[in-house]
Short mmCIF file of C-alpha atoms and ligand atoms in Angstrom, two decimals:
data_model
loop_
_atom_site.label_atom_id
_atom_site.label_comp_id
_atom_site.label_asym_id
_atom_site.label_seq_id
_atom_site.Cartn_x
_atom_site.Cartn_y
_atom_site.Cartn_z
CA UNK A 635 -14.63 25.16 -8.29
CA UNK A 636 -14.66 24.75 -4.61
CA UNK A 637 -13.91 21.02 -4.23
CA UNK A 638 -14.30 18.76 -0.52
CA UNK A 639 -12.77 15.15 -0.61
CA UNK A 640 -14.56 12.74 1.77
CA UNK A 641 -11.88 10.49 3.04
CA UNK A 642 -8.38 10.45 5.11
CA UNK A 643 -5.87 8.03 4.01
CA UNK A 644 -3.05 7.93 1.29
CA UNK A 645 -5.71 7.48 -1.32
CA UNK A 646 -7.26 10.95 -0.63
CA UNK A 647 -4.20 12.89 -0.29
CA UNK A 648 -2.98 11.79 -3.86
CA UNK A 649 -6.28 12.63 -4.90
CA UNK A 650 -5.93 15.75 -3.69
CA UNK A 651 -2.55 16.58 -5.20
CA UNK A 652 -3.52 15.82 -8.51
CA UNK A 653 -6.67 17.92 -7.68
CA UNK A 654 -5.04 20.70 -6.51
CA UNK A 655 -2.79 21.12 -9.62
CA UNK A 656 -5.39 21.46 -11.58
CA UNK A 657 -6.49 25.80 -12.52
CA UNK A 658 -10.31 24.61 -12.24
CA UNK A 659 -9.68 23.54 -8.61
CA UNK A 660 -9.67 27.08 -6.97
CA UNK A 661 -10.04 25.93 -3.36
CA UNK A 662 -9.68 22.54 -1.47
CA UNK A 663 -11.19 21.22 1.64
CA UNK A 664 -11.09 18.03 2.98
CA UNK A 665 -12.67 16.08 5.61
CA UNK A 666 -11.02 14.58 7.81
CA UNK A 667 -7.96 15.00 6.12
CA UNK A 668 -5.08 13.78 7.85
CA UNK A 669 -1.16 15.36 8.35
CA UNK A 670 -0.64 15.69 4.68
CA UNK A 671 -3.57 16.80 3.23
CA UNK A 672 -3.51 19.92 5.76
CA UNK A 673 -0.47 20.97 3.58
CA UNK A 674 -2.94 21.93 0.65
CA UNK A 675 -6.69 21.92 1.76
CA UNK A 676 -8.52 22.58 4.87
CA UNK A 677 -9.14 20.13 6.58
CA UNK A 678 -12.40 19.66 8.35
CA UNK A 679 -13.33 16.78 11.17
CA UNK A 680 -16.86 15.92 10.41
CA UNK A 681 -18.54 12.25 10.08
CA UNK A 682 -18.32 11.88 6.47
CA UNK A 683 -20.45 8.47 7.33
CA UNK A 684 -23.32 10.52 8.44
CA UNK A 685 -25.17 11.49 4.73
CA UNK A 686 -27.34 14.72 6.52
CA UNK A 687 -24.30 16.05 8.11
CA UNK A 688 -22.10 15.99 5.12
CA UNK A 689 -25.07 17.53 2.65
CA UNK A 690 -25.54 20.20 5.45
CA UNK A 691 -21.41 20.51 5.37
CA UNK A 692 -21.41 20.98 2.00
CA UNK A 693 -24.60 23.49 1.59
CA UNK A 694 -22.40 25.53 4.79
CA UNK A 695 -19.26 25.66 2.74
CA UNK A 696 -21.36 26.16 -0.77
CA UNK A 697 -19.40 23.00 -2.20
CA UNK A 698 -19.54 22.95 -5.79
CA UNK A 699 -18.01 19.01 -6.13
CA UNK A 700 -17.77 16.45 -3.26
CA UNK A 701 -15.23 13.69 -4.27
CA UNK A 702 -16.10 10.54 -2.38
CA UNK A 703 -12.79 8.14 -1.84
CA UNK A 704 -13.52 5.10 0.81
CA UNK A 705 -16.25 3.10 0.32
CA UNK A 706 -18.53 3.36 3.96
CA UNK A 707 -19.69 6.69 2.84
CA UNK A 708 -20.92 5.11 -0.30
CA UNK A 709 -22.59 2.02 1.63
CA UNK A 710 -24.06 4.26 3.89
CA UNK A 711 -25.81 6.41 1.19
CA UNK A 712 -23.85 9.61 1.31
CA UNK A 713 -23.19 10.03 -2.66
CA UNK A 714 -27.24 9.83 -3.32
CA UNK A 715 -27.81 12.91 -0.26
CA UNK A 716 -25.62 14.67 -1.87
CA UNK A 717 -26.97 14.36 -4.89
CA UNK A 718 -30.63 14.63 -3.73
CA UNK A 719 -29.21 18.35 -2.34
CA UNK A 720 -28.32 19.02 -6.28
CA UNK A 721 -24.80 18.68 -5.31
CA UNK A 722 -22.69 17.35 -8.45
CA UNK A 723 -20.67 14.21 -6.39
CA UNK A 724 -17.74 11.24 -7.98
CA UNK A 725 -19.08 8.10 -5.85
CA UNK A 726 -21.83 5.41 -6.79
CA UNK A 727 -25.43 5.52 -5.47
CA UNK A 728 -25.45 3.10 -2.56
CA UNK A 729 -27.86 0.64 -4.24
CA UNK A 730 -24.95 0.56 -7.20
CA UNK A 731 -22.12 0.09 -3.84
CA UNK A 732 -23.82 -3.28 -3.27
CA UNK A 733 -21.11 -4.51 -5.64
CA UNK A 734 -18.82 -4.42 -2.85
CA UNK A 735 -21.05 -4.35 0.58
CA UNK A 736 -22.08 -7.62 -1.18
CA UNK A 737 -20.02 -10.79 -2.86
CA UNK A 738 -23.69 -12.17 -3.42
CA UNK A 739 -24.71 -9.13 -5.15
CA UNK A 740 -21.71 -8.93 -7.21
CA UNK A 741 -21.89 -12.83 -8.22
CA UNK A 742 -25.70 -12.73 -9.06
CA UNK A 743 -24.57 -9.11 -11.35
CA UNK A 744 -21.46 -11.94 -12.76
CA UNK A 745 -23.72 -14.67 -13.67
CA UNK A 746 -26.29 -12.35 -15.63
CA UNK A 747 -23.34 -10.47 -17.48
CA UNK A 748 -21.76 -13.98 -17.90
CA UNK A 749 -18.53 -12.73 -17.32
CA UNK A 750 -15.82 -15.07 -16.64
CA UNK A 751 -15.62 -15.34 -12.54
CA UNK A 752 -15.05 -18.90 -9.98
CA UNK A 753 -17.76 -20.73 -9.36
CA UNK A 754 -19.81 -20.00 -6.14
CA UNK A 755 -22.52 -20.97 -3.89
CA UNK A 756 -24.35 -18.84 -1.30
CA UNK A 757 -25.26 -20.13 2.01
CA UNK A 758 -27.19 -18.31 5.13
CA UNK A 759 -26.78 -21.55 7.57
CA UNK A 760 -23.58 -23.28 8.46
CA UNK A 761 -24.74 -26.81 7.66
CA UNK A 762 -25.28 -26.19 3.95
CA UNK A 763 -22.11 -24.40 3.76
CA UNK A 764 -20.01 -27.16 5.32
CA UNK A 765 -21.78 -29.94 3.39
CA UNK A 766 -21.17 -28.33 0.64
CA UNK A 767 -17.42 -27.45 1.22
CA UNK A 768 -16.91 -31.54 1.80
CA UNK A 769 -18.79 -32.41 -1.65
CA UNK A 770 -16.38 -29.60 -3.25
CA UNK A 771 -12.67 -30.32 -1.06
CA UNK A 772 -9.66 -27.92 -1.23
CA UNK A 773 -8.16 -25.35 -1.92
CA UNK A 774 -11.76 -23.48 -1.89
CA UNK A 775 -12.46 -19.64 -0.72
CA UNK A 776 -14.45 -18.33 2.04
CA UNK A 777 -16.04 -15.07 2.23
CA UNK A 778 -18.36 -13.10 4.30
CA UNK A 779 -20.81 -11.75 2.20
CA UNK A 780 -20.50 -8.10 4.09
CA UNK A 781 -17.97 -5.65 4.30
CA UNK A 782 -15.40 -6.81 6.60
CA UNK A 783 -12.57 -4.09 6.82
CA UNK A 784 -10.58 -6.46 4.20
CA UNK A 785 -10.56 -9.18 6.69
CA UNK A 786 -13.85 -11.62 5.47
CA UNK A 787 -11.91 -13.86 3.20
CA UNK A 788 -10.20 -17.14 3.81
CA UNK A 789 -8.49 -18.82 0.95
CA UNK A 790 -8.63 -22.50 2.73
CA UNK A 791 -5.66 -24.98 1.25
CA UNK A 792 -7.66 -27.65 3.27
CA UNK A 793 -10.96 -28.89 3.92
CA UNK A 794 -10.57 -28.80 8.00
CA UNK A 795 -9.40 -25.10 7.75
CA UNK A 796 -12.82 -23.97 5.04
CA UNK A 797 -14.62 -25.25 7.42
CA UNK A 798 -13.12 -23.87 10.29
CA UNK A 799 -13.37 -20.14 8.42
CA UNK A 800 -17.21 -20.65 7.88
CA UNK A 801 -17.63 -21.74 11.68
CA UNK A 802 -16.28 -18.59 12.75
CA UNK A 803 -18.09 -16.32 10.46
CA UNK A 804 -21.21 -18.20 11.70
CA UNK A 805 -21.03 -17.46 15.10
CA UNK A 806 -20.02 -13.40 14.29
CA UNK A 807 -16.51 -13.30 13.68
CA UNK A 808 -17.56 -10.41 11.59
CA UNK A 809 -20.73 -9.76 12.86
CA UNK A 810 -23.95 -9.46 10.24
CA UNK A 811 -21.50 -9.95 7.28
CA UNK A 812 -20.26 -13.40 8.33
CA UNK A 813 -23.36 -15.12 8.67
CA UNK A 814 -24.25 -14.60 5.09
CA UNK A 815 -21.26 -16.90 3.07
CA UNK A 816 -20.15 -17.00 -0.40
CA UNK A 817 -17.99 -19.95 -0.78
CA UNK A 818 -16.39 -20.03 -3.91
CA UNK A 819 -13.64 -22.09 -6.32
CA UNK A 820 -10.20 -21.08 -5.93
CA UNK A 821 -8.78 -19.45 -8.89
CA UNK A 822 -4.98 -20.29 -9.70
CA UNK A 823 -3.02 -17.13 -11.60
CA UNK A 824 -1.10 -13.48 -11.00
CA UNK A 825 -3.28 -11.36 -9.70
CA UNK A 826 -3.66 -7.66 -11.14
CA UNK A 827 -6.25 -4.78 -10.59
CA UNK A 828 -7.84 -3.03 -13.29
CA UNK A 829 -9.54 1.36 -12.55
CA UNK A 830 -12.13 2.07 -14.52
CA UNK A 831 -14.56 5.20 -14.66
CA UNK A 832 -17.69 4.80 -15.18
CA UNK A 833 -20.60 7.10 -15.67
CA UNK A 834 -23.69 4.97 -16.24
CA UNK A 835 -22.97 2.88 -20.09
CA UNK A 836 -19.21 5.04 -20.37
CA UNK A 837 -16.35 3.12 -19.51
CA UNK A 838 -12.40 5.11 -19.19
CA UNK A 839 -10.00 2.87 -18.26
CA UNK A 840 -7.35 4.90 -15.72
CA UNK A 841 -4.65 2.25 -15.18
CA UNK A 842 -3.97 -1.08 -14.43
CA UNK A 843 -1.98 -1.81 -11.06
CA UNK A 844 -0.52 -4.22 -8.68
CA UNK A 845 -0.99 -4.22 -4.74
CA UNK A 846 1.59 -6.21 -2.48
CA UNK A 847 -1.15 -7.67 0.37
CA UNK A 848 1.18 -9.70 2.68
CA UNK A 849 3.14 -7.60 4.92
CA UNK A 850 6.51 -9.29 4.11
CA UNK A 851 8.65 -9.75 1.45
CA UNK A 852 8.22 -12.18 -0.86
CA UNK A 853 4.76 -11.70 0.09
CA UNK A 854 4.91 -13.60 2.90
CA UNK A 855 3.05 -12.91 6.35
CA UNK A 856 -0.26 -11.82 6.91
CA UNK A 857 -2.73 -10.00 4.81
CA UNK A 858 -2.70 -6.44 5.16
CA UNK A 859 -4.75 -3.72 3.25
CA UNK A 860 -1.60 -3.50 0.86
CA UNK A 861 2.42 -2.63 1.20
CA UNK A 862 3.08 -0.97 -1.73
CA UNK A 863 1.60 -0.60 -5.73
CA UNK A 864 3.16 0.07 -9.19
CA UNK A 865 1.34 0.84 -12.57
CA UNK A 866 0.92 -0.07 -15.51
CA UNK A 867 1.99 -3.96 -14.69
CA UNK A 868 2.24 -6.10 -17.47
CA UNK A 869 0.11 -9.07 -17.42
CA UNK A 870 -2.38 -6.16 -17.83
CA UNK A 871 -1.38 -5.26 -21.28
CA UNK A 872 -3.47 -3.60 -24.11
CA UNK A 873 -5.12 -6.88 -25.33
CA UNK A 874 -5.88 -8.03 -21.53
CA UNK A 875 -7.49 -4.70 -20.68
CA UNK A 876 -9.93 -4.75 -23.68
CA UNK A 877 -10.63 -8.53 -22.47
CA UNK A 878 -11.88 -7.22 -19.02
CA UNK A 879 -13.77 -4.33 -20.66
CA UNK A 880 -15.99 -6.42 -23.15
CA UNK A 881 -15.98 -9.37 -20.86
CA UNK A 882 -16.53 -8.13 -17.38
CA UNK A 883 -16.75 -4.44 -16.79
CA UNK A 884 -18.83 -3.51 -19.68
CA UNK A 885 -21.55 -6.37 -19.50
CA UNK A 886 -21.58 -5.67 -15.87
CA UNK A 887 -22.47 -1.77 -16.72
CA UNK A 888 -25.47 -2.83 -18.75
CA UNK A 889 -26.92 -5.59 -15.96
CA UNK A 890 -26.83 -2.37 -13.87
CA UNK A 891 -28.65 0.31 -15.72
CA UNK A 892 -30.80 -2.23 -17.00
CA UNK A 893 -31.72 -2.60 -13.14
CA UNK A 894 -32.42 1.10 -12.65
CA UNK A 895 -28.87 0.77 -10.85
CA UNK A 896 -26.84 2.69 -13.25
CA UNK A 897 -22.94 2.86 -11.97
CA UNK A 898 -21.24 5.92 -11.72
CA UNK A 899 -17.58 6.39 -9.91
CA UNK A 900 -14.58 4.69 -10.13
CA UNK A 901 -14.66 0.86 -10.27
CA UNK A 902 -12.17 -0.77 -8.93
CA UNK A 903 -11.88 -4.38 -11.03
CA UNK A 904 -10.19 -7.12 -8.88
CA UNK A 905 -8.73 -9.62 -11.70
CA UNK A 906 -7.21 -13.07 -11.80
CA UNK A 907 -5.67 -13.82 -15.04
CA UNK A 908 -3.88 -17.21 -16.15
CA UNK A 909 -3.72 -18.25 -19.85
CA UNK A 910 -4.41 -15.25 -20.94
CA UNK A 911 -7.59 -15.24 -19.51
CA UNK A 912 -8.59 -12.33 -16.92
CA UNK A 913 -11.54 -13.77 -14.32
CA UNK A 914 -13.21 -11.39 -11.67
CA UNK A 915 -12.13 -12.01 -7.91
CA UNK A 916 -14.02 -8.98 -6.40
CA UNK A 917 -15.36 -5.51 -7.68
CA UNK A 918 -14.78 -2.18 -5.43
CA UNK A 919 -17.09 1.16 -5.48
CA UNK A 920 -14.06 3.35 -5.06
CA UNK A 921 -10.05 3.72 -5.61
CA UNK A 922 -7.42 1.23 -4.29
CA UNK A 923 -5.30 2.33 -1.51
CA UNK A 924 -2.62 2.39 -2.34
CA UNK A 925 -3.17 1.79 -5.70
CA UNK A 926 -4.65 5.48 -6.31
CA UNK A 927 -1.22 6.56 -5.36
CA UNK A 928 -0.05 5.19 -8.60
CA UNK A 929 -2.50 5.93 -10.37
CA UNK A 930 -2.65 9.85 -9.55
CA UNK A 931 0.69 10.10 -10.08
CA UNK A 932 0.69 9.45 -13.63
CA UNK A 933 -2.58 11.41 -14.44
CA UNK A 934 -1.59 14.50 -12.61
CA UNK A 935 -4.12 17.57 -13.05
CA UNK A 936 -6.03 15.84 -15.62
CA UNK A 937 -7.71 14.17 -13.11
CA UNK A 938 -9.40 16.40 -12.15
CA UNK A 939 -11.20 16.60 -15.40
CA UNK A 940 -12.20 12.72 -15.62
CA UNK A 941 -13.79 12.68 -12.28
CA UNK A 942 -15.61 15.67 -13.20
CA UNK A 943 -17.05 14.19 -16.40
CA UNK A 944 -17.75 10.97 -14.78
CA UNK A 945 -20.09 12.87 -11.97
CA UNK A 946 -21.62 15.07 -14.73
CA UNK A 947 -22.08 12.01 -17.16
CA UNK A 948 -20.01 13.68 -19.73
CA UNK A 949 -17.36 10.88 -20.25
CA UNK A 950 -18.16 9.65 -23.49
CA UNK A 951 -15.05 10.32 -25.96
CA UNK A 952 -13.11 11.07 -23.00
CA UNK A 953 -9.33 10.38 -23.48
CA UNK A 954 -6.25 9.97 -20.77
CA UNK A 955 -3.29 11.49 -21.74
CA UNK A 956 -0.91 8.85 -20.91
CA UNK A 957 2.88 9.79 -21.14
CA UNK A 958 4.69 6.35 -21.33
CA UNK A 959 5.86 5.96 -17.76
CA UNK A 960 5.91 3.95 -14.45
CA UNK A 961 5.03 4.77 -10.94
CA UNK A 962 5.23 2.65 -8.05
CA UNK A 963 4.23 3.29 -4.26
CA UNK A 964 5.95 2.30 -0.83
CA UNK A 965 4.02 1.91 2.15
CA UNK A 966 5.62 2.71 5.54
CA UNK A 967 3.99 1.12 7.92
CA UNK A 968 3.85 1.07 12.20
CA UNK A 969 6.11 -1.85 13.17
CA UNK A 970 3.05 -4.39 14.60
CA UNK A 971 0.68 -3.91 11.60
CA UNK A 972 -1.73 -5.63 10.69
CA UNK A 973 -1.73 -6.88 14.62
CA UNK A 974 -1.74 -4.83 17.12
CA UNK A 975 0.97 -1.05 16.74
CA UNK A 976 1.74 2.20 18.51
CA UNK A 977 0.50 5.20 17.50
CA UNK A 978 2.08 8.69 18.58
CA UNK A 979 6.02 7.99 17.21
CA UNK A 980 7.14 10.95 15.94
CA UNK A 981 8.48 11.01 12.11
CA UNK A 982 11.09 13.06 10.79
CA UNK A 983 13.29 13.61 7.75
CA UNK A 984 10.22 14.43 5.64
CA UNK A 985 10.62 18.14 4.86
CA UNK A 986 14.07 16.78 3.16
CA UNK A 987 12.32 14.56 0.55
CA UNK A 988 11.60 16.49 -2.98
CA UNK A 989 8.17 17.23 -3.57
CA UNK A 990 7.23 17.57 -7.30
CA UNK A 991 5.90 15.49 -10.32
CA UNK A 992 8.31 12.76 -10.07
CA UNK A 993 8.24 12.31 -6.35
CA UNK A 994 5.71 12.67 -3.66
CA UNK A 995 5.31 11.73 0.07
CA UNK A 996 1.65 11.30 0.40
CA UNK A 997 0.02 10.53 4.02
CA UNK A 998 -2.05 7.89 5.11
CA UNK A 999 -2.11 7.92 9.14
CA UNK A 1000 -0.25 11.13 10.07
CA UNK A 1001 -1.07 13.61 12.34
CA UNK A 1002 0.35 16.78 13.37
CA UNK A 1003 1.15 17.22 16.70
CA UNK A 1004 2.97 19.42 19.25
CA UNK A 1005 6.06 17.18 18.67
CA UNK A 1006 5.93 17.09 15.44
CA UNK A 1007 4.43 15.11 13.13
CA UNK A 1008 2.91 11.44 14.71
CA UNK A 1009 2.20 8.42 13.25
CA UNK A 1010 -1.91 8.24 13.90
CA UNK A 1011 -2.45 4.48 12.02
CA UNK A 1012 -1.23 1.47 10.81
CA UNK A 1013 -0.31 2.06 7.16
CA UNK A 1014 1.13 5.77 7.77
CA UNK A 1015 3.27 7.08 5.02
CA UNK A 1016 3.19 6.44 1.12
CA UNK A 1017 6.32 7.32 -0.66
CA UNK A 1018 5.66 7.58 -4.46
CA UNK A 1019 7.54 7.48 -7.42
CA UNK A 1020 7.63 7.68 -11.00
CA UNK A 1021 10.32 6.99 -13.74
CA UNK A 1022 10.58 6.27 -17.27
CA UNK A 1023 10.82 3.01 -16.04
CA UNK A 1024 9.38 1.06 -12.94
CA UNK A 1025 13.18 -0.06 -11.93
CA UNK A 1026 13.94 3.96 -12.43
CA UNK A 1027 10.94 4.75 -10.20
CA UNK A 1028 11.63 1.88 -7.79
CA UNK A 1029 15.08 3.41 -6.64
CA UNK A 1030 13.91 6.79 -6.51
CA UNK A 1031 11.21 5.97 -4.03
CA UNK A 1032 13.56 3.83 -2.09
CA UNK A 1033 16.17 6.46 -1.77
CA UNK A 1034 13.15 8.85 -0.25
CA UNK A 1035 12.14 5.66 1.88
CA UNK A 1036 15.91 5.72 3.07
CA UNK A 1037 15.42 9.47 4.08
CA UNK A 1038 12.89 9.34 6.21
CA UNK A 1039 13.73 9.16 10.26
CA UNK A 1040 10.92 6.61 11.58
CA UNK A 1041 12.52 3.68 14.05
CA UNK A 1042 8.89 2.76 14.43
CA UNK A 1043 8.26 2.12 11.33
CA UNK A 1044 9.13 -0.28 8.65
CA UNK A 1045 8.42 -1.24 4.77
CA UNK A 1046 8.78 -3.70 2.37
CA UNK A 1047 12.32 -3.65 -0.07
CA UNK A 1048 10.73 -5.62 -3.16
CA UNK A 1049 7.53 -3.95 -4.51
CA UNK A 1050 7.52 -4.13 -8.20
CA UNK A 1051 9.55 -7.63 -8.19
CA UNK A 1052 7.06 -9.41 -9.79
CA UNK A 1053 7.29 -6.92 -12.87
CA UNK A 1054 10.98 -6.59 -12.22
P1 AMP B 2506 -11.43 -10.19 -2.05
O1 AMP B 2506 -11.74 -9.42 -0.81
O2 AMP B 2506 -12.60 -10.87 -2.66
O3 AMP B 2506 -10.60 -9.42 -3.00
O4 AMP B 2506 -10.39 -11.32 -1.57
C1 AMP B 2506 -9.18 -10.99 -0.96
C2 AMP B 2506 -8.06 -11.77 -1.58
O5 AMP B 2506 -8.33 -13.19 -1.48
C3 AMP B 2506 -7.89 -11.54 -3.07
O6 AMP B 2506 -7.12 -10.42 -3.33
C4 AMP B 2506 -7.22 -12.82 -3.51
O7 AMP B 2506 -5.84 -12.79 -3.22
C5 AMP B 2506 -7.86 -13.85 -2.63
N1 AMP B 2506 -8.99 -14.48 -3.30
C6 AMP B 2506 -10.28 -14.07 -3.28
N2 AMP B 2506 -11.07 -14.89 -4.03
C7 AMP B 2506 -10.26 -15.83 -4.52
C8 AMP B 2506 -10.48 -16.97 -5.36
N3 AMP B 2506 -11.70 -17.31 -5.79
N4 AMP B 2506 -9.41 -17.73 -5.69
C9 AMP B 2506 -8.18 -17.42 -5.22
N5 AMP B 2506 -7.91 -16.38 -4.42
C10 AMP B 2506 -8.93 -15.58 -4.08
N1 LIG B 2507 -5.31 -2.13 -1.80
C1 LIG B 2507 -6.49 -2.89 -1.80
C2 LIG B 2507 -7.73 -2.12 -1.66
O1 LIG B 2507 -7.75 -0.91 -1.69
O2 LIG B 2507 -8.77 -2.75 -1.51
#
């Protein structure tokens, strides 16, 4: 099969190392790709948010699979232009991506699959919304109902700050997507995320995870797009897992198809759980990053094989072959992130790090350059892990953290503490 990945962070290059050990996968391209990725596909810089330039990319390059990772591609319609062009594509239609381009979308889809989510109330002018916010006080949660590059959400301890957050998404903090609100209760618990694929009615589970948001430890400090991941985490155990499938994930399947909407792709299942009781905080159309990392580096090759029966709607009586082990991912990030960093600092020390099923530098915003190879982003390297046990695959990865030369950079010391 001659595979393309759509993407260009940490999330596609782990995708495409489990990909690429796979004997189906006979050759790899990728667009854009990034420093990383150029190690084992071609890499390719076309606007993978543009659906007619990606079908007539594909139809050029007589792509047999297009693997879609971030979610703008999705939002923007590129999975059903593909598909349209009889190209066999992993990524939901865009009317099925609503569940994350919209937090109304995705409550009204809670409330007729009654699964177990905080209460909400949607509001397109600013009065309502802060009349409301006084009748309900604090701690309450703000959110744009658009995408918002991670950013439209404001968990408000007080009154005067809610209503601060829906001022400002009112007058365009985030453009469009702000002056639509969902304001909604705030849920108390550990928060854990929960993969799923999904190919219309099938549901595979593909691992449970945990993301580190803040940029500090302790998570402390602002809200990034995460610092690090492990998998499996425990709150998440077998029990908890079939609670989220017959309470949330699988009514939420059949609301869609019954709407002519039918889900197919990865869905990424945002979870709060307290007493034993696992609640929705947000759906995504595609892989975490960098919770993918994790998760690809437990399934390996096999991979390969679930996306491909997701896209072809084959996954009924799929299995995962899960060997009984732990994975966890650092992110090294450009000193300044989530504000404002350099890019351009050159990065050495990686060709040093081992490279194999137990240990794996993947990408995120690297480039290769005539000095070298650059940091090109905020989050820029992922160094993964994985042990017979997450403290086994914690000090692995944080020996290869050690390893690499990158002043500019910096990373968190305590992912996996909350497991640990
Ligand atoms: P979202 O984009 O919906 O995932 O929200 C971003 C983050 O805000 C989540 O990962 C949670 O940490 C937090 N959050 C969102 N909704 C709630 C809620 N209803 N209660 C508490 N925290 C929330
Ligand atoms: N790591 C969080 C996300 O991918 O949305």
């Amino acid at each position: 099969m001659k595979i393309l990945i759509l993407g260009g962070g940490g999330r596609e290059h782990a995708l495409a190392w489990a990909i690429k050990q796979n004997p189906k996968c006979d050759e790899l391209l990728c667009a854009p790709g990034n420093g990383g990725i150029a190690d084992i596909a071609t890499c390719h810089s076309i606007d993978i948010e543009n659906p007619k330039e990606v079908v007539q990319f594909a139809k050029a390059q007589s792509i047999d699979f297009v693997i879609i990772g971030p979610e703008a591609p999705l939002v923007l319609g590129v999975s059903d232009a593909l598909r349209a062009a009889d190209i066999l594509t992993f990524g939901p239609s865009q009317a099925a991506a609503k569940l994350e381009a919209s937090k109304n979308f995705t409550k009204e889809v809670c409330t007729k699959a009654k699964a177990p989510t905080a209460a909400y109330a949607y509001f397109t002018d600013v009065k309502s919304a802060k009349e409301y916010i006084q009748t309900q006080g604090a701690p309450i949660v703000i959110k744009a109902d658009g995408l918002a590059a991670g950013k439209g959400v404001v968990v408000a301890m007080d009154v005067k700050t809610a209503l601060n957050a829906v001022e400002n998404m009112f007058v365009g903090d985030f453009g469009a997507a702000g002056r639509k609100v969902v304001v909604e209760e705030f849920m108390k618990g550990e928060e854990a995320s929960f993969f799923v694929l999904c190919d219309g009615l099938n549901a595979v589970p593909i691992g449970t995870a945990q993301d580190h948001k803040r940029v500090g430890n302790g998570d402390t400090g602002a809200n990034t797009g995460g610092m690090g991941a492990y998998s499996p985490t425990p709150i998440l155990d077998h029990a908890m897992v079939q609670k989220t499938l017959d309470q949330i994930v699988i009514p939420t399947l059949k609301v869609l198809n019954d709407s002519k909407t039918p889900y197919q792709g990865v869905l990424y299942v945002g979870l709060m759980i307290k007493d034993n009781q696992p609640r929705l905080v947000e759906y995504n159309v595609r892989f975490g990053d960098p919770e993918c990392q994790v998760l690809m580096m437990r399934l390996g090759a096999q991979a390969l094989d679930l996306i491909e029966a997701t896209a072809r709607g084959m996954l009924e009586g799929e299995k995962v072959n899960w060997a009984d082990d732990h994975a966890i991912t650092v992110v090294m990030a450009a000193k300044g992130y989530p504000d404002t960093y350099q890019k351009g600092s050159v990065i050495s020390g990686l060709e040093a790090l081992p490279k194999d099923a137990k240990n794996m530098c993947f990408h995120a915003g690297t480039k290769a350059s005539d000095v070298g190879l650059t940091a090109n982003g905020g989050r820029v390297l992922n160094i993964t892990a994985r042990g017979d046990s997450l403290k086994e695959a914690r000090d692995r990865a944080y020996a290869m953290a050690d390893q690499v030369d990158w002043p500019e950079g910096f990373y968190r010391t305590d992912i996996g503490w909350r497991a640990l």
